[in-house]
Short mmCIF file of C-alpha atoms in Angstrom, two decimals:
data_model
loop_
_atom_site.label_atom_id
_atom_site.label_comp_id
_atom_site.label_asym_id
_atom_site.label_seq_id
_atom_site.Cartn_x
_atom_site.Cartn_y
_atom_site.Cartn_z
CA MET A 20 0.00 -0.05 -0.02
CA HIS A 21 1.31 3.50 -0.84
CA SER A 22 0.14 7.03 -0.19
CA VAL A 23 -1.12 9.35 -2.83
CA GLN A 24 1.11 11.99 -1.07
CA LEU A 25 4.27 9.90 -1.74
CA LEU A 26 3.31 9.39 -5.47
CA SER A 27 2.67 13.07 -5.91
CA ALA A 28 6.13 14.07 -4.47
CA ILE A 29 7.71 11.48 -6.61
CA LEU A 30 6.24 12.69 -9.83
CA LYS A 31 6.36 16.64 -9.34
CA GLY A 32 8.99 17.22 -6.57
CA LYS A 33 12.49 18.69 -6.66
CA TRP A 34 14.84 16.14 -4.92
CA LEU A 35 18.17 16.18 -3.11
CA LEU A 36 18.44 12.43 -3.81
CA ASP A 37 21.20 9.82 -4.71
CA PRO A 38 20.70 8.65 -8.25
CA MET A 39 21.25 5.06 -7.41
CA PHE A 40 18.44 4.98 -5.05
CA ILE A 41 16.22 6.37 -7.63
CA GLU A 42 17.32 3.48 -9.96
CA SER A 43 16.56 0.98 -7.21
CA GLN A 44 13.07 2.27 -6.75
CA GLY A 45 12.18 1.95 -10.57
CA PRO A 46 10.25 -1.30 -10.14
CA LEU A 47 8.18 0.15 -7.26
CA LEU A 48 7.37 3.37 -9.19
CA ALA A 49 6.32 1.24 -12.20
CA SER A 50 4.03 -0.96 -10.00
CA ILE A 51 2.42 2.23 -8.72
CA ILE A 52 1.87 3.65 -12.26
CA ASN A 53 0.65 0.30 -13.52
CA LYS A 54 -1.92 0.05 -10.83
CA SER A 55 -0.43 -3.15 -9.44
CA SER A 56 -0.18 -1.51 -5.94
CA GLU A 57 -2.98 -0.20 -3.74
CA PHE A 58 -3.14 3.57 -2.80
CA ILE A 59 -4.02 4.58 0.63
CA ALA A 60 -4.59 8.22 1.63
CA GLY A 61 -4.66 7.69 5.40
CA THR A 62 -2.75 8.24 8.47
CA ARG A 63 0.22 6.13 9.88
CA GLU A 64 1.19 4.83 13.26
CA PRO A 65 4.25 6.42 14.55
CA ASP A 66 7.43 4.32 15.01
CA PRO A 67 7.77 4.09 18.79
CA MET A 68 11.57 4.16 18.50
CA GLY A 69 11.75 6.72 15.74
CA ALA A 70 13.13 9.05 18.36
CA PHE A 71 14.04 8.16 21.89
CA ALA A 72 16.19 9.23 24.93
CA VAL A 73 18.91 7.23 26.60
CA SER A 74 21.45 7.94 29.40
CA GLY A 75 24.56 9.60 28.06
CA LYS A 76 26.75 7.61 30.32
CA GLU A 77 24.95 4.30 29.92
CA PRO A 78 23.53 4.15 26.47
CA ASN A 79 22.68 0.34 26.85
CA ARG A 80 20.16 0.97 29.59
CA ALA A 81 16.42 1.60 29.09
CA ARG A 82 15.48 3.83 26.22
CA TYR A 83 12.51 6.16 26.47
CA SER A 84 10.42 6.84 23.34
CA TRP A 85 9.91 10.41 22.26
CA TYR A 86 6.10 9.83 21.98
CA SER A 87 6.01 9.16 25.65
CA GLY A 88 7.75 12.39 26.29
CA PHE A 89 11.28 13.23 27.46
CA ASP A 90 9.92 13.92 30.97
CA ARG A 91 10.47 10.26 31.81
CA ALA A 92 14.05 10.36 30.56
CA GLN A 93 16.87 10.52 33.18
CA PRO A 94 18.58 13.82 33.62
CA GLY A 95 21.79 13.86 31.40
CA SER A 96 20.10 11.85 28.61
CA ILE A 97 20.85 11.99 24.99
CA ALA A 98 18.13 12.23 22.37
CA VAL A 99 18.58 9.91 19.35
CA VAL A 100 16.50 10.90 16.30
CA ARG A 101 16.31 8.56 13.37
CA VAL A 102 16.65 10.11 9.88
CA ARG A 103 15.98 7.22 7.72
CA GLY A 104 14.74 6.44 4.13
CA ALA A 105 13.69 8.87 1.47
CA LEU A 106 12.99 12.03 3.32
CA MET A 107 9.94 14.28 2.75
CA LYS A 108 8.66 17.41 4.42
CA GLU A 109 5.67 15.73 6.01
CA ASP A 110 5.22 12.41 7.64
CA GLN A 111 4.75 9.45 5.20
CA TRP A 112 2.09 6.95 5.60
CA CYS A 113 4.32 4.08 4.36
CA GLY A 114 7.74 5.48 5.40
CA ALA A 115 9.82 7.48 7.85
CA ILE A 116 8.63 10.57 9.78
CA GLY A 117 8.82 13.75 7.74
CA MET A 118 11.39 16.58 8.19
CA GLU A 119 8.93 18.76 9.93
CA SER A 120 8.46 16.29 12.65
CA ILE A 121 12.20 15.65 12.97
CA GLY A 122 12.64 19.32 13.39
CA GLU A 123 10.01 19.54 16.15
CA ILE A 124 11.71 16.58 18.07
CA VAL A 125 15.11 18.33 17.76
CA LYS A 126 13.68 21.50 19.11
CA ALA A 127 11.94 19.73 22.00
CA ALA A 128 15.13 17.98 22.93
CA ASP A 129 17.17 21.10 22.80
CA SER A 130 14.87 22.82 25.14
CA HIS A 131 14.10 19.93 27.67
CA HIS A 132 16.11 19.91 30.92
CA ASN A 133 16.60 16.10 30.97
CA ILE A 134 18.30 16.13 27.52
CA ASP A 135 22.02 17.17 27.27
CA GLY A 136 22.67 16.45 23.67
CA ILE A 137 21.31 15.02 20.39
CA VAL A 138 22.40 12.34 17.97
CA LEU A 139 21.05 12.24 14.42
CA HIS A 140 20.93 8.49 13.35
CA ILE A 141 21.04 8.74 9.66
CA ASP A 142 20.64 6.14 6.84
CA SER A 143 19.17 7.99 4.04
CA PRO A 144 19.76 8.57 0.35
CA GLY A 145 18.22 12.08 0.57
CA GLY A 146 14.77 13.51 -0.11
CA THR A 147 12.89 16.53 -1.26
CA VAL A 148 14.21 20.04 -1.43
CA ASP A 149 11.15 21.20 0.58
CA GLY A 150 11.87 20.85 4.25
CA THR A 151 15.68 20.25 4.00
CA GLU A 152 16.88 23.80 4.60
CA ALA A 153 14.34 24.39 7.29
CA LEU A 154 15.52 21.21 9.23
CA SER A 155 19.14 22.18 8.65
CA ASN A 156 18.57 25.61 10.04
CA ILE A 157 16.90 24.05 13.23
CA ILE A 158 19.94 21.76 13.78
CA LYS A 159 22.47 24.55 13.40
CA ALA A 160 20.50 26.74 15.81
CA THR A 161 20.63 24.12 18.75
CA LYS A 162 22.12 25.23 21.96
CA LYS A 163 23.17 21.66 22.86
CA PRO A 164 25.73 19.49 21.01
CA VAL A 165 24.67 17.49 18.10
CA VAL A 166 26.44 14.34 16.69
CA THR A 167 25.57 12.77 13.37
CA PHE A 168 25.88 8.97 13.30
CA VAL A 169 25.95 7.54 9.72
CA ASP A 170 24.65 4.04 9.78
CA GLY A 171 25.03 2.94 6.04
CA LEU A 172 24.28 5.95 3.79
CA MET A 173 24.21 9.77 4.14
CA ALA A 174 23.61 11.35 0.68
CA SER A 175 22.32 14.43 -0.76
CA ALA A 176 19.61 16.09 1.35
CA ALA A 177 20.59 13.81 4.28
CA LEU A 178 24.18 15.13 3.83
CA TRP A 179 22.92 18.60 3.82
CA ILE A 180 21.18 17.83 7.17
CA GLY A 181 23.91 15.81 8.76
CA THR A 182 26.80 18.23 8.11
CA CYS A 183 24.98 20.73 10.30
CA ALA A 184 25.93 18.67 13.41
CA ASP A 185 29.05 19.55 15.59
CA GLU A 186 30.64 16.12 14.63
CA ILE A 187 30.04 13.33 12.24
CA MET A 188 30.71 9.63 13.06
CA ALA A 189 30.33 6.70 10.76
CA SER A 190 29.59 3.11 11.73
CA THR A 191 32.26 1.62 9.43
CA ASP A 192 34.93 2.61 6.97
CA THR A 193 32.66 1.56 4.13
CA ASP A 194 29.69 3.71 5.03
CA GLU A 195 28.78 5.95 2.14
CA VAL A 196 28.49 9.73 2.18
CA GLY A 197 28.26 12.43 -0.49
CA SER A 198 26.07 13.00 -3.51
CA VAL A 199 26.08 16.70 -3.27
CA GLY A 200 23.70 17.90 -5.98
CA VAL A 201 20.13 18.48 -7.05
CA LEU A 202 17.92 16.77 -9.47
CA MET A 203 14.24 16.83 -10.69
CA SER A 204 12.55 13.80 -12.27
CA PHE A 205 9.00 13.71 -13.66
CA ALA A 206 6.84 11.23 -15.51
CA ASP A 207 5.10 12.64 -18.71
CA VAL A 208 1.84 10.54 -18.65
CA GLN A 209 0.03 12.84 -21.16
CA PRO A 210 0.96 10.80 -24.23
CA TYR A 211 -0.46 7.67 -22.55
CA TRP A 212 -3.85 9.30 -21.86
CA GLU A 213 -3.84 11.03 -25.32
CA LYS A 214 -3.78 7.47 -26.82
CA GLN A 215 -6.73 6.57 -24.61
CA GLY A 216 -8.69 9.47 -26.30
CA VAL A 217 -8.18 12.10 -23.71
CA LYS A 218 -7.60 15.58 -24.99
CA PHE A 219 -5.72 18.04 -22.89
CA HIS A 220 -6.30 21.74 -22.89
CA THR A 221 -4.05 24.29 -21.09
CA ILE A 222 -5.47 27.86 -20.89
CA THR A 223 -3.73 30.74 -19.06
CA ALA A 224 -4.62 34.41 -18.56
CA SER A 225 -3.25 36.88 -21.18
CA THR A 226 -1.30 38.41 -18.31
CA SER A 227 0.31 35.14 -17.32
CA PRO A 228 2.42 34.09 -20.37
CA GLU A 229 5.02 32.42 -18.01
CA LYS A 230 2.55 30.30 -15.99
CA VAL A 231 3.29 26.99 -17.73
CA LYS A 232 6.05 27.86 -20.16
CA MET A 233 8.83 26.27 -18.18
CA TRP A 234 6.75 23.09 -17.68
CA GLU A 235 5.84 22.89 -21.39
CA ASP A 236 9.56 23.32 -22.19
CA LEU A 237 10.43 20.35 -19.85
CA ARG A 238 7.88 18.18 -21.65
CA GLU A 239 9.44 19.09 -24.95
CA GLY A 240 12.94 18.18 -23.70
CA LYS A 241 14.15 21.82 -23.31
CA TYR A 242 15.83 21.53 -19.95
CA ASP A 243 18.36 24.51 -19.99
CA ALA A 244 16.16 27.16 -18.43
CA TYR A 245 15.02 24.94 -15.67
CA ILE A 246 18.50 23.88 -14.86
CA LYS A 247 19.74 27.57 -14.87
CA GLU A 248 16.80 29.12 -13.02
CA VAL A 249 15.83 26.30 -10.65
CA LEU A 250 18.38 23.56 -10.17
CA ASP A 251 21.60 25.56 -10.34
CA PRO A 252 20.52 28.04 -7.64
CA LEU A 253 19.46 25.25 -5.27
CA ASP A 254 22.77 23.49 -5.86
CA GLU A 255 24.74 26.58 -5.24
CA LYS A 256 22.89 26.95 -1.88
CA PHE A 257 23.49 23.30 -1.14
CA MET A 258 27.22 23.52 -1.86
CA SER A 259 27.64 26.83 0.06
CA THR A 260 26.01 25.34 3.13
CA VAL A 261 28.27 22.13 3.12
CA LYS A 262 31.36 24.30 2.75
CA GLN A 263 30.33 26.39 5.72
CA ASN A 264 29.58 23.22 7.76
CA ARG A 265 32.78 21.32 6.69
CA PRO A 266 35.63 23.76 6.03
CA ASN A 267 38.11 21.13 4.92
CA ILE A 268 35.84 20.10 1.87
CA GLU A 269 37.21 20.57 -1.57
CA ASP A 270 35.52 21.13 -4.94
CA GLN A 271 36.20 17.46 -5.91
CA HIS A 272 33.70 16.44 -3.15
CA LEU A 273 30.95 18.56 -4.48
CA THR A 274 30.39 17.05 -7.85
CA GLY A 275 27.64 14.62 -6.87
CA LYS A 276 29.93 11.67 -6.21
CA VAL A 277 29.39 9.29 -3.28
CA PHE A 278 32.50 8.34 -1.09
CA PHE A 279 33.47 5.70 1.31
CA ALA A 280 33.82 7.13 4.94
CA ARG A 281 37.53 6.20 4.97
CA ASP A 282 38.16 8.26 1.80
CA VAL A 283 36.77 11.52 3.29
CA MET A 284 38.01 11.07 6.94
CA GLY A 285 38.55 14.57 8.30
CA ILE A 286 36.55 16.07 5.57
CA LEU A 287 33.02 14.69 5.60
CA VAL A 288 33.59 12.32 8.47
CA ASP A 289 35.40 12.88 11.80
CA SER A 290 35.59 9.29 13.26
CA THR A 291 34.14 5.83 13.13
CA GLY A 292 32.40 4.01 15.92
CA THR A 293 29.06 2.46 17.13
CA LEU A 294 25.75 4.23 18.05
CA GLU A 295 26.79 4.01 21.63
CA ASP A 296 30.11 5.80 20.87
CA ALA A 297 27.96 8.50 19.20
CA ILE A 298 25.85 8.77 22.26
CA ASN A 299 28.92 8.99 24.45
CA ARG A 300 30.50 11.56 22.20
CA ALA A 301 27.38 13.85 22.42
CA TYR A 302 27.48 13.48 26.17
CA THR A 303 31.24 14.35 26.32
CA LEU A 304 30.68 17.39 24.08
CA ALA A 305 27.97 18.45 26.50
CA HIS A 306 30.34 18.15 29.45
CA PRO A 307 33.83 19.02 28.21
CA ASP A 308 35.21 19.47 31.80
CA GLU A 309 33.97 16.21 33.11
CA ASP A 310 36.35 13.15 33.34
CA PHE A 311 34.39 10.77 31.22
CA ASN A 312 36.08 7.60 30.29
CA ASP A 313 33.40 4.90 29.89
CA ASP A 314 34.47 1.48 28.59
CA THR A 315 32.09 1.78 25.67
CA ASN A 316 34.12 4.68 24.37
CA SER A 317 37.33 2.63 24.03
CA ASN A 318 36.30 0.81 21.01
CA LEU A 319 36.61 3.86 18.71
CA ASN A 320 38.10 2.77 15.53
CA THR A 321 41.71 3.80 15.30
CA SER A 322 41.17 4.73 11.69
CA THR A 323 40.06 8.12 12.89
CA MET A 324 43.70 8.91 13.28
CA LYS A 325 44.16 8.54 9.36
CA GLN A 326 43.00 12.10 9.12
CA PHE A 327 46.34 13.39 10.45
CA ASP A 328 48.18 12.34 7.37
CA LYS A 329 50.95 14.91 7.76
CA VAL A 330 51.81 13.71 11.27
CA ASN A 331 51.56 10.11 10.08
CA GLY A 332 53.89 10.92 7.29
CA VAL A 333 56.54 12.47 9.64
CA LEU A 334 56.37 9.34 11.78
CA GLY A 335 56.34 6.94 8.72
CA VAL A 336 53.19 5.09 9.79
CA GLU A 337 49.82 4.56 8.15
CA SER A 338 47.92 5.63 11.17
CA LEU A 339 48.50 6.51 14.77
CA GLU A 340 46.78 4.27 17.22
CA ALA A 341 44.20 5.85 19.55
CA ASN A 342 43.04 4.57 22.90
CA ASP A 343 40.01 6.25 24.48
CA GLU A 344 40.48 9.11 21.97
CA HIS A 345 44.12 9.69 23.23
CA VAL A 346 47.36 9.10 21.47
CA SER A 347 50.66 8.17 23.02
CA LEU A 348 54.04 8.76 21.27
CA ASN A 349 57.42 7.14 22.04
CA GLU A 350 60.76 8.92 22.42
CA GLU A 351 61.67 8.17 18.86
CA GLN A 352 58.41 9.48 17.45
CA LEU A 353 58.82 12.75 19.50
CA GLU A 354 62.30 13.07 18.17
CA ALA A 355 61.16 12.68 14.60
CA ILE A 356 58.43 15.29 15.09
CA ASP A 357 61.00 17.59 16.78
CA ASN A 358 63.44 17.19 13.95
CA LYS A 359 60.67 17.99 11.40
CA LEU A 360 59.70 21.16 13.23
CA SER A 361 63.48 22.08 13.28
CA GLU A 362 63.67 21.68 9.56
CA ASN A 363 60.54 23.66 9.19
CA GLU A 364 61.98 26.50 11.32
CA GLN A 365 65.25 26.47 9.26
CA ALA A 366 63.26 26.58 6.17
CA ILE A 367 61.23 29.50 7.51
CA SER A 368 64.40 31.24 8.58
CA THR A 369 65.88 30.79 5.10
CA ALA A 370 62.76 31.93 3.38
CA LYS A 371 62.68 35.09 5.53
CA ALA A 372 66.43 35.86 4.71
CA ASP A 373 65.61 35.33 1.03
CA LYS A 374 62.60 37.63 1.43
CA THR A 375 64.94 40.31 3.08
CA THR A 376 67.44 39.98 0.24
CA ALA A 377 64.83 40.27 -2.37
CA GLU A 378 63.33 43.34 -0.74
CA ASP A 379 66.82 44.92 -0.56
CA ALA A 380 67.35 44.25 -4.25
CA LEU A 381 63.88 45.65 -5.03
CA GLN A 382 64.72 48.69 -3.15
CA VAL A 383 67.99 49.24 -5.02
CA ALA A 384 66.29 48.69 -8.26
CA GLU A 385 63.60 51.21 -7.45
CA GLN A 386 66.29 53.73 -6.49
CA ALA A 387 68.19 53.08 -9.62
CA LYS A 388 64.93 53.51 -11.57
CA THR A 389 64.26 56.86 -9.81
CA ASP A 390 67.86 58.07 -10.56
CA ALA A 391 67.49 57.03 -14.18
CA GLU A 392 64.13 58.92 -14.44
CA GLU A 393 65.73 62.08 -12.89
CA ALA A 394 68.69 61.92 -15.22
CA LYS A 395 66.55 61.50 -18.24
CA ALA A 396 64.33 64.51 -17.19
CA LYS A 397 67.51 66.58 -16.76
CA ALA A 398 68.94 65.50 -20.16
CA GLU A 399 65.59 66.38 -21.76
CA GLN A 400 65.67 69.77 -20.10
CA GLU A 401 69.26 70.41 -21.25
CA LYS A 402 68.29 69.29 -24.75
CA GLU A 403 65.36 71.61 -24.72
CA THR A 404 67.60 74.48 -23.53
CA ALA A 405 70.17 73.66 -26.30
CA GLU A 406 67.55 73.63 -28.96
CA THR A 407 66.18 76.97 -27.78
CA ASN A 408 69.72 78.52 -27.84
CA LEU A 409 70.38 77.12 -31.26
CA ALA A 410 67.06 78.51 -32.47
CA ASN A 411 67.94 81.91 -31.06
CA ALA A 412 71.44 81.93 -32.57
CA THR A 413 70.05 80.86 -35.90
CA SER A 414 67.58 83.64 -35.86
CA ALA A 415 70.24 86.12 -35.09
CA PHE A 416 72.38 84.96 -38.08
CA ASP A 417 69.39 84.79 -40.32
CA ALA A 418 68.71 88.39 -39.58
CA ILE A 419 72.03 89.46 -41.05
CA GLY A 420 71.09 88.84 -44.60
CA GLU A 421 68.81 86.82 -47.03
CA THR A 422 71.68 84.57 -48.11
CA ILE A 423 72.36 83.51 -44.60
CA ALA A 424 68.56 82.95 -43.93
CA ALA A 425 68.35 80.86 -47.02
CA ALA A 426 71.10 78.52 -45.98
CA ASN A 427 69.89 75.28 -44.41
CA SER A 428 72.70 73.76 -42.41
CA PRO A 429 75.06 75.49 -39.95
CA GLU A 430 77.85 74.90 -42.28
CA GLU A 431 76.05 76.55 -45.22
CA LYS A 432 75.18 79.57 -42.88
CA ALA A 433 78.89 79.98 -41.94
CA GLU A 434 80.00 79.87 -45.53
CA ALA A 435 77.32 82.53 -46.35
CA ILE A 436 78.71 84.75 -43.56
CA ARG A 437 82.31 84.47 -44.77
CA THR A 438 81.15 85.33 -48.43
CA LEU A 439 79.25 88.33 -47.14
CA LEU A 440 82.40 89.55 -45.15
CA ALA A 441 84.70 89.11 -48.06
CA ALA A 442 82.46 91.37 -50.18
CA LYS A 443 83.16 94.25 -47.83
CA PRO A 444 86.96 94.69 -47.28
CA GLY A 445 88.07 96.94 -44.39
CA VAL A 446 89.17 100.68 -44.67
CA LYS A 447 91.65 102.72 -42.86
CA PRO A 448 90.28 104.39 -39.72
CA ALA A 449 89.68 108.18 -40.23
CA GLY A 450 89.42 109.25 -36.57
CA ASN A 451 87.05 108.33 -33.92
CA LEU A 452 83.35 107.95 -34.69
CA GLN A 453 82.21 110.94 -32.66
CA GLY A 454 84.68 113.43 -34.17
CA ASN A 455 84.52 112.44 -37.90
CA ASP A 456 81.04 110.80 -38.53
CA ASP A 457 78.62 113.67 -38.28
CA THR A 458 75.77 111.45 -39.36
CA SER A 459 76.14 109.09 -36.45
CA LYS A 460 73.64 109.10 -33.63
CA THR A 461 74.79 108.87 -30.27
CA SER A 462 73.11 106.92 -27.66
CA GLU A 463 72.41 107.90 -24.12
CA GLU A 464 73.49 104.53 -23.10
CA VAL A 465 76.90 104.86 -24.77
CA ASP A 466 79.80 106.80 -22.73
CA TRP A 467 81.63 108.31 -25.71
CA GLU A 468 83.95 110.13 -23.53
CA ALA A 469 85.18 107.07 -21.95
CA ILE A 470 85.56 105.34 -25.23
CA ASN A 471 87.49 108.25 -26.78
CA ASN A 472 89.86 108.27 -23.80
CA LEU A 473 90.86 104.68 -24.41
CA PRO A 474 94.70 104.51 -25.08
CA HIS A 475 94.23 103.17 -28.62
CA ASN A 476 91.75 105.89 -29.58
CA LYS A 477 94.05 108.52 -28.27
CA ALA A 478 96.70 107.31 -30.60
CA VAL A 479 94.57 107.98 -33.62
CA ASP A 480 95.73 111.01 -35.71
CA ASN A 481 92.67 113.21 -35.90
CA ASN A 482 94.16 115.19 -38.70
CA SER A 483 95.03 112.27 -40.93
#
C-alpha cells in the first residue's frame, strides 16, 4: 500500500537524492503507475523508537520513546533521532517521519532539561528540497551539541542535514557519504492518456504568459532554462551550506559523487564507532570538563587517526593508534616530530632571509629607476635649452642677410657669412666716430667720452 502523497512527491517534486536510490526504486514506481499496488490516503502509526532518549553515560540501558515524552528520561540523557529512508517534508504513511516532525523533535530535545545532547541516526539517500533547509537551520540553531551518526548511507539532502551537526561519526569505513547535488525527475503521462482518447487543454490568462512555459519546455525536452533558473541556484545553496559546515571540503567532493567514509575522513567524516560511541560523544561534548572515560568509548576505531596524514607521514606510519581518544608517542616519534619542526624552522628562517634580500634588491632597483628617471628628465631639459639657444642663434644669423637665412645647415650659414664679409673689405680708420662721423647718432646708453679716452683711440691721428 502506498500513499497518494508519496506518489505526488515522486512525480512533481524537486529532490536532493542519490541517483542510485532512484534506480533501485524503479520497479516500485512502475508498479504504482501500472496500478499493481494499492493507494491509501490515510494516517500512519508512529514508530515508537523513531526518536528516543537514553542515558549519556549508559547508552545500553532503558530507552524512552519520544512519543512518551522526554519527561520520563533520566537527567543527562541524549536524544537519538532517526533520519531514515527517502525524506519528505511531511510524515509518510508508508515511510519514515517527515522533516517537519524531525525538526520538532530536535527543538523539543534542545529545550528539555533532561536532555544534554542530540544524535542524528542517519541512513538515508536524501529527499525532497522542501523541508531540507528548514530542518538544517533548526539543527544549526541548537544550543546543545549534536552528533551525526551515519549508519550505512548519508547522501544528498541527508548530507545537507547531517553536516549541520558538531561532529560526524560513521559506523564503518565503508559507510557511504556524499552525492552533493540537485535533480528533478518527472513522468510525462500525457501521451499515454492521449492514446486513450483524452484531449488536454491548457489555458492561461493573457497576463500570465510564464505560467506554464517552463513546464511545457520540460515536456518538450528543453531543460536549459529549468537547470539555470531552478536547479543551479538550489545546488549553489547546497554547496555553500556544506562548505560552511565542513571547511576542509574541496571542489572534488561537491560534484555529486558518493565516497566511502575512509576516503573522506577529516573532510566529511570525523571518526568511526558505534551508535553507543556517538551517544557517548554527544555527552562528552555537553560536559567538556567532566572526566568521562566509559568503557564503551574505548572501541573507537583507530582509523580516525588517518585524518592526520601529515603527522603520520612524519612518523612513517599508516595511522597512529588511539586509545580512548588519546594518542601516546614514544621517544623516537617525539624526536622525529622535533626534527621535522626544526627543519621547518630552518626553512622558514631561510625563506625570511631570502625575502629580506629580495626586498633589498627591489629597493636598490627602485632607487636606480628613480635616478634614471631624474637623469632622463635633466637630459631632456638640457636638450630643450640647447635647442632653444640654437634657435635663437640661428635667428640672429638669419637676420644679417637673406643669403644666410636661405642657408639650411649651420655649415652653409657659416659659408654665407664668410662670403658676405669678403665682399666688404676693411678701410683705414679716419678718426673716432664722434669726431668724424657727423651722421652718427649717439645713444644715451653709450659713454663716448670714456671710449675716446681709451689708449688706442688717443693714438689715432685726428688730422689724418
